[in-house]
XYZ file of C-alpha atoms in Angstrom:
463
model
C -94.246 -136.506 114.156
C -95.247 -136.454 117.776
C -97.516 -133.830 119.277
C -96.924 -133.524 123.046
C -100.039 -131.314 123.384
C -102.213 -134.057 121.857
C -100.632 -136.735 124.082
C -101.351 -134.550 127.130
C -104.989 -134.147 126.022
C -105.249 -137.931 125.539
C -104.002 -138.476 129.101
C -106.589 -135.981 130.413
C -109.479 -137.485 128.424
C -108.624 -141.173 128.913
C -107.668 -141.060 132.610
C -106.773 -144.480 134.043
C -107.321 -146.194 130.665
C -104.606 -144.076 128.982
C -101.824 -146.057 127.253
C -98.790 -143.894 126.405
C -97.267 -144.153 122.916
C -93.982 -146.107 123.183
C -90.670 -145.105 121.569
C -90.540 -145.030 117.764
C -88.603 -148.309 117.518
C -90.887 -150.150 119.978
C -94.017 -148.793 118.235
C -92.725 -149.860 114.813
C -91.895 -153.370 116.058
C -95.379 -153.774 117.574
C -97.066 -152.336 114.449
C -95.202 -154.689 112.074
C -96.364 -157.629 114.188
C -99.982 -156.395 114.176
C -99.964 -155.865 110.381
C -98.582 -159.399 109.864
C -95.441 -158.050 108.204
C -93.259 -160.050 110.642
C -93.932 -163.568 111.983
C -96.666 -163.921 109.375
C -96.668 -167.737 109.511
C -96.430 -167.939 113.314
C -99.605 -168.071 115.400
C -99.573 -165.071 117.757
C -102.562 -165.358 120.093
C -103.061 -161.632 120.729
C -103.169 -161.033 116.960
C -104.546 -164.222 115.370
C -107.251 -165.316 117.787
C -110.738 -165.658 116.229
C -112.102 -162.972 118.560
C -109.937 -160.378 116.796
C -111.059 -160.517 113.187
C -110.314 -157.064 111.772
C -112.588 -155.571 109.110
C -110.961 -152.155 108.961
C -107.632 -150.323 109.057
C -108.150 -149.485 112.741
C -105.899 -151.667 114.886
C -105.200 -152.350 118.534
C -101.412 -152.561 118.992
C -99.961 -154.421 121.976
C -97.271 -152.455 123.811
C -95.375 -153.061 127.060
C -97.798 -150.734 128.899
C -101.034 -152.094 127.396
C -103.209 -152.118 124.279
C -102.800 -148.920 122.249
C -106.099 -148.144 120.458
C -107.080 -146.798 117.971
C -104.064 -147.039 115.652
C -105.004 -146.196 112.068
C -102.570 -148.042 109.784
C -102.437 -149.597 106.322
C -99.778 -151.075 104.072
C -99.654 -149.822 100.474
C -97.002 -150.335 97.765
C -94.204 -151.226 100.183
C -94.885 -148.319 102.586
C -96.766 -148.205 105.898
C -98.972 -145.193 106.616
C -99.947 -144.884 110.292
C -101.237 -142.403 112.847
C -102.714 -142.519 116.355
C -105.916 -140.405 116.480
C -107.085 -138.746 119.686
C -110.220 -140.165 121.329
C -111.979 -137.307 123.082
C -113.552 -139.386 125.821
C -113.119 -142.581 127.785
C -111.741 -145.722 126.141
C -113.672 -148.198 128.315
C -115.988 -149.370 126.859
C -114.531 -148.662 123.430
C -116.636 -146.077 121.594
C -118.055 -146.913 118.111
C -115.604 -145.989 115.321
C -118.090 -143.577 113.726
C -118.110 -141.427 116.876
C -114.315 -140.888 116.869
C -113.878 -137.781 114.689
C -110.070 -138.086 114.831
C -110.268 -141.274 112.720
C -111.718 -139.522 109.655
C -109.266 -136.621 110.091
C -106.330 -139.033 110.434
C -107.434 -141.074 107.420
C -107.753 -137.925 105.282
C -104.246 -136.848 106.339
C -102.729 -140.295 105.614
C -104.429 -140.436 102.203
C -103.061 -136.951 101.469
C -99.539 -138.123 102.395
C -99.995 -141.259 100.251
C -101.146 -139.152 97.293
C -98.024 -136.958 97.699
C -95.511 -139.803 98.198
C -96.769 -142.714 96.060
C -96.122 -141.382 92.498
C -92.362 -141.402 93.189
C -92.087 -144.749 94.987
C -90.282 -146.422 92.037
C -87.519 -143.781 92.097
C -85.718 -144.153 95.442
C -83.870 -140.808 95.288
C -87.104 -138.946 94.534
C -88.940 -140.866 97.269
C -86.264 -140.007 99.861
C -86.436 -136.327 98.851
C -90.228 -136.292 99.260
C -90.102 -138.062 102.624
C -87.444 -135.538 103.694
C -89.867 -132.703 102.840
C -92.743 -134.262 104.788
C -91.693 -132.724 108.104
C -91.929 -129.184 106.676
C -95.211 -129.991 104.952
C -96.757 -131.419 108.126
C -96.005 -128.168 109.971
C -98.358 -126.503 107.480
C -100.891 -129.338 107.112
C -101.133 -130.257 110.779
C -99.374 -127.611 112.914
C -100.672 -128.568 116.374
C -102.016 -132.060 115.764
C -105.308 -131.123 114.080
C -105.254 -131.445 110.246
C -106.025 -128.094 108.583
C -105.193 -129.093 104.990
C -104.992 -132.728 103.943
C -104.032 -131.990 100.328
C -100.280 -132.382 100.987
C -99.399 -132.149 97.296
C -100.668 -128.566 97.138
C -98.422 -127.330 99.966
C -95.041 -125.654 99.524
C -91.981 -127.517 100.836
C -90.193 -124.310 101.894
C -91.106 -122.078 104.818
C -91.344 -118.947 102.646
C -95.016 -119.398 101.742
C -96.274 -120.333 105.191
C -98.870 -117.712 105.954
C -99.055 -115.915 109.281
C -102.385 -115.925 111.085
C -104.910 -114.351 108.688
C -105.514 -110.649 109.307
C -109.171 -110.942 108.277
C -111.115 -112.422 111.190
C -113.790 -113.724 108.751
C -111.292 -115.880 106.854
C -111.929 -119.558 107.689
C -109.003 -121.786 108.691
C -109.347 -123.916 105.562
C -108.557 -120.970 103.243
C -104.799 -120.959 103.819
C -103.958 -118.463 101.063
C -105.679 -115.803 98.970
C -106.047 -115.870 95.176
C -105.443 -112.891 92.879
C -106.778 -112.980 89.317
C -109.837 -113.743 87.206
C -112.370 -115.862 89.114
C -112.838 -119.408 87.819
C -114.438 -122.604 89.100
C -113.646 -126.133 87.909
C -116.026 -128.953 88.853
C -115.602 -132.645 88.008
C -118.131 -135.390 88.845
C -116.460 -138.807 89.001
C -118.711 -141.861 89.323
C -117.302 -145.329 89.932
C -119.359 -148.435 89.288
C -118.688 -151.720 91.119
C -120.313 -154.876 89.818
C -120.616 -158.623 90.481
C -122.326 -160.644 87.743
C -122.896 -164.393 88.012
C -125.323 -165.312 85.187
C -126.950 -167.878 87.499
C -130.639 -168.348 88.331
C -130.349 -168.599 92.115
C -127.863 -165.739 92.559
C -128.689 -162.051 92.247
C -126.228 -159.851 90.350
C -125.214 -156.736 92.285
C -123.917 -153.334 91.264
C -123.219 -150.096 93.132
C -122.449 -146.540 92.071
C -120.258 -144.155 94.068
C -119.926 -140.500 93.082
C -117.525 -137.734 94.110
C -117.791 -134.050 93.158
C -114.338 -132.446 93.015
C -114.020 -128.634 92.973
C -111.223 -126.122 92.464
C -112.304 -122.546 93.103
C -109.889 -119.740 92.222
C -111.737 -116.764 93.690
C -110.515 -113.560 95.296
C -111.491 -112.653 98.846
C -110.980 -114.054 102.317
C -114.350 -115.829 102.544
C -116.091 -115.990 99.133
C -119.551 -117.557 99.045
C -120.262 -120.119 96.305
C -123.453 -122.109 95.679
C -123.324 -125.145 93.417
C -126.274 -127.332 92.348
C -126.260 -130.945 91.190
C -129.052 -131.817 88.764
C -130.594 -135.116 87.662
C -132.617 -135.995 84.552
C -136.384 -136.537 84.946
C -137.236 -139.913 86.560
C -133.565 -140.579 87.434
C -132.914 -142.427 90.732
C -132.183 -140.004 93.603
C -128.760 -139.443 95.139
C -128.335 -141.126 98.529
C -125.808 -141.504 101.372
C -124.633 -137.934 100.736
C -121.579 -136.853 102.739
C -120.494 -133.196 102.471
C -117.178 -131.396 102.987
C -116.832 -129.381 106.204
C -116.711 -126.103 104.216
C -120.405 -126.511 103.231
C -122.308 -123.949 105.293
C -125.849 -125.408 105.167
C -127.856 -128.172 103.458
C -131.392 -129.492 103.621
C -131.362 -132.171 106.415
C -133.565 -134.420 104.231
C -130.681 -134.617 101.746
C -128.393 -136.159 104.373
C -131.067 -138.534 105.694
C -131.683 -140.188 102.298
C -129.952 -143.553 102.669
C -129.532 -146.610 100.435
C -130.021 -148.859 103.488
C -133.744 -148.096 103.275
C -135.839 -149.178 100.268
C -136.791 -146.301 97.971
C -140.111 -144.718 98.926
C -142.060 -141.500 98.329
C -140.336 -139.534 101.078
C -136.869 -139.932 99.528
C -135.129 -136.633 98.768
C -135.147 -135.892 95.007
C -133.361 -132.558 95.050
C -132.522 -129.897 94.175
C -129.087 -130.743 95.563
C -127.786 -127.298 96.533
C -124.451 -126.829 98.273
C -123.558 -123.345 99.591
C -119.904 -123.270 100.709
C -116.777 -121.202 101.359
C -114.169 -123.089 99.311
C -110.642 -124.005 100.427
C -107.806 -122.579 98.296
C -106.980 -125.947 96.740
C -108.999 -128.662 95.023
C -111.293 -130.635 97.352
C -114.153 -133.128 97.227
C -117.335 -131.139 97.842
C -119.457 -134.243 98.445
C -119.755 -138.001 97.997
C -122.933 -139.927 97.161
C -124.344 -143.285 96.061
C -127.367 -144.168 93.941
C -129.455 -147.251 93.131
C -129.291 -147.313 89.325
C -131.545 -149.844 87.565
C -128.960 -151.550 85.306
C -125.177 -152.013 85.125
C -123.549 -150.361 82.075
C -122.175 -153.618 80.587
C -123.917 -156.984 80.971
C -121.644 -159.996 80.641
C -121.587 -163.766 80.520
C -118.429 -165.848 81.101
C -118.182 -169.611 80.702
C -115.031 -171.597 81.417
C -115.087 -175.388 81.041
C -112.160 -177.759 81.580
C -111.871 -180.539 78.975
C -108.871 -182.769 79.664
C -105.693 -180.713 79.398
C -107.495 -177.839 77.693
C -109.814 -175.076 78.817
C -112.636 -173.730 76.681
C -113.701 -170.148 77.303
C -116.579 -168.026 76.064
C -117.189 -164.358 76.929
C -120.174 -162.268 75.777
C -120.470 -158.570 76.608
C -123.407 -156.259 75.852
C -123.429 -152.499 76.309
C -126.808 -151.291 77.608
C -128.550 -149.006 75.088
C -128.875 -146.193 77.651
C -125.084 -145.943 78.019
C -123.025 -143.507 75.954
C -121.042 -145.561 73.398
C -117.849 -143.524 73.574
C -115.020 -144.828 75.760
C -111.582 -143.473 76.516
C -110.625 -147.139 76.962
C -112.464 -150.425 77.436
C -110.844 -153.810 77.990
C -111.636 -157.172 79.572
C -108.874 -159.014 81.437
C -109.102 -162.785 81.800
C -106.592 -164.142 84.371
C -105.751 -167.823 84.823
C -104.801 -168.606 88.427
C -103.016 -171.656 89.870
C -101.980 -172.823 86.403
C -98.811 -172.694 84.336
C -98.032 -170.286 81.483
C -100.336 -170.331 78.464
C -98.631 -172.666 75.981
C -101.256 -172.732 73.266
C -104.075 -170.342 72.418
C -106.699 -170.537 69.707
C -109.376 -167.865 69.697
C -111.963 -165.909 67.742
C -113.141 -162.394 68.630
C -116.098 -160.666 66.993
C -114.612 -157.239 67.755
C -111.403 -155.672 69.109
C -108.130 -157.537 69.601
C -106.771 -160.098 72.070
C -103.295 -159.787 73.629
C -101.326 -162.189 75.822
C -99.465 -160.730 78.825
C -95.683 -161.089 79.097
C -96.057 -163.594 81.976
C -98.438 -165.619 79.754
C -101.021 -165.898 82.520
C -103.454 -163.181 81.439
C -105.523 -162.529 78.310
C -106.245 -158.853 77.618
C -109.182 -158.255 75.290
C -108.941 -154.661 74.059
C -112.425 -153.624 72.942
C -111.342 -150.046 72.250
C -113.301 -146.821 72.239
C -116.627 -148.023 70.846
C -118.856 -151.084 70.821
C -120.162 -152.108 67.356
C -123.682 -151.099 66.191
C -125.158 -154.280 67.694
C -123.655 -153.197 71.092
C -122.566 -156.843 71.572
C -119.106 -158.436 71.403
C -117.992 -162.031 71.921
C -114.838 -164.063 72.430
C -114.417 -167.830 72.184
C -111.181 -169.741 72.581
C -109.278 -172.812 73.661
C -106.332 -172.520 76.045
C -103.727 -175.065 77.171
C -101.005 -174.558 79.783
C -97.396 -175.461 80.484
C -95.800 -176.276 83.854
C -96.505 -173.791 86.641
C -93.662 -171.771 88.133
C -93.450 -169.480 91.179
C -93.983 -166.350 89.091
C -97.478 -167.374 87.960
C -100.458 -165.958 89.867
C -102.141 -167.975 92.584
C -105.418 -167.301 94.328
C -107.152 -169.091 97.220
C -110.607 -168.051 96.002
C -110.170 -168.808 92.293
C -109.454 -172.548 92.398
C -110.592 -175.075 89.813
C -113.088 -173.493 87.433
C -113.960 -170.622 89.778
C -112.679 -167.728 87.679
C -113.665 -164.294 86.483
C -113.332 -161.664 83.777
C -112.585 -158.155 85.068
C -113.647 -155.112 83.039
C -111.745 -151.812 82.919
C -113.307 -148.788 81.237
C -113.738 -145.019 81.378
C -116.534 -143.055 79.687
C -115.802 -139.299 79.571
C -118.617 -136.732 79.759
C -121.092 -139.283 81.166
C -122.468 -140.418 84.527
C -124.532 -143.531 85.221
C -126.958 -141.611 87.445
C -127.226 -138.816 84.853
C -125.956 -136.394 87.536
C -124.514 -133.159 86.131
C -123.609 -129.613 87.157
C -125.625 -126.905 85.468
C -122.947 -124.265 84.841
C -125.538 -121.477 84.919
C -126.683 -122.552 88.399
C -123.247 -121.918 89.955
C -123.607 -118.738 92.008
C -120.517 -116.824 93.124
C -121.026 -113.683 95.155
C -117.979 -111.757 93.911
C -117.524 -108.961 91.355
C -116.902 -109.994 87.723
C -118.302 -112.914 85.761
C -116.457 -116.105 86.776
C -115.550 -118.804 84.260
C -117.202 -122.130 85.203
C -115.885 -125.406 83.747
C -117.801 -128.622 84.473
C -116.852 -132.171 83.467
C -117.934 -135.686 84.410
C -116.801 -139.287 83.945
C -117.773 -142.891 84.662
C -114.995 -145.310 85.685
C -115.147 -149.057 86.399
C -114.076 -150.245 89.847
C -113.980 -153.957 90.769
C -116.202 -154.880 87.816
C -116.319 -158.713 87.853
C -118.100 -161.256 85.674
C -117.796 -164.716 87.253
C -117.707 -168.054 85.448
C -121.325 -169.254 85.384
C -120.181 -172.903 85.120
C -118.621 -172.893 88.620
C -119.500 -171.691 92.138
C -118.398 -168.118 92.828
C -118.085 -166.094 96.066
C -121.485 -164.546 96.693
C -122.113 -160.941 97.627
C -125.759 -161.802 98.206
C -127.648 -165.104 98.193
C -131.430 -165.375 98.709
C -132.681 -167.375 101.715
């Protein structure tokens, strides 16, 4: 979609530095080159020079009339998602990315489109039908170039349900429709834990927790007021780096200033974490946060040693006693890069079962839904390989004995920070007693345990 009104605004804001958006075919050709999807092995100076190392999805695309910036684009599962956000100001010198509000709006819209399109990407007919509907959906989601609703999946593909301008002047733009029925609120706290463990003296293990609070409020009225509180157990580490949804009407400034970049001190904000808001009609993420938790949920040790044509492996995992021992799933995956298929495998596991992938390049250790009473499990084994073929995984980082175990798990009704929603603290200023449902979960995300017998890529190394 093109928005002539937005392009006109860009020309007005950017003045002499304005670069017009080329035709669709020319833009696509330039974008494919920038994303290294064509001429990948050819050195293109404007793209591959050392002065243009890109650390984000924001690109500068070379066109016949100049450098078009910023172009927000990423490649996911065989599809390219791209948009050109408006910069409300001059482009010379280039403003910091955090000051360009159109980037966060554009990213939210692209992620909404990806969420709508991606589940059907394996079925071409279904994918084509969804892409065909996108034009109608974008008229609702982004009518004049400013995203009003980025949850594309919740929109109706027909024009019948598109609401006229709301009659009630108090109704905010993000409440696109009104609900009729018994009031109910669903809240889900999802925490993801990232981890890098090395089991080496001179290297510090690192772990990070990211939380998101998702809400779905079915409440009558054009502008219902809701207040939700997040609570923490006594002596729990505070929530930090809090980012709130635009529908939140007011928060304590100290809550937003608490950052993980600063060491924890007395002035850090410990709550209560109250969020008054006027909810959108559909589900949305009320806020995001991080926290500096004292321990990772699972401590691990991985040793891989090459002896002639064989490899000896040993994996030990220990669940910390403070963690709820009740998983929906828990498994450790042990890949073998730059080697042939596994020809011979001898192993012993103290708990769970070990499976070999169909490609014979990955061991999957299914621990299951509980750790044993000791909270410790171990795996030892000897592996030998056949001749490598093209289908076997390669990796530039994991060469020689540099290797890792990756953990996948989900613990329902648990958060690592202890963060929870007190259902009785949810205040809704509407008639009738609303039904409040609260849930929480902890999910692994990039949870690596590196081979302690080989050098590994460091997240942090002391001076």
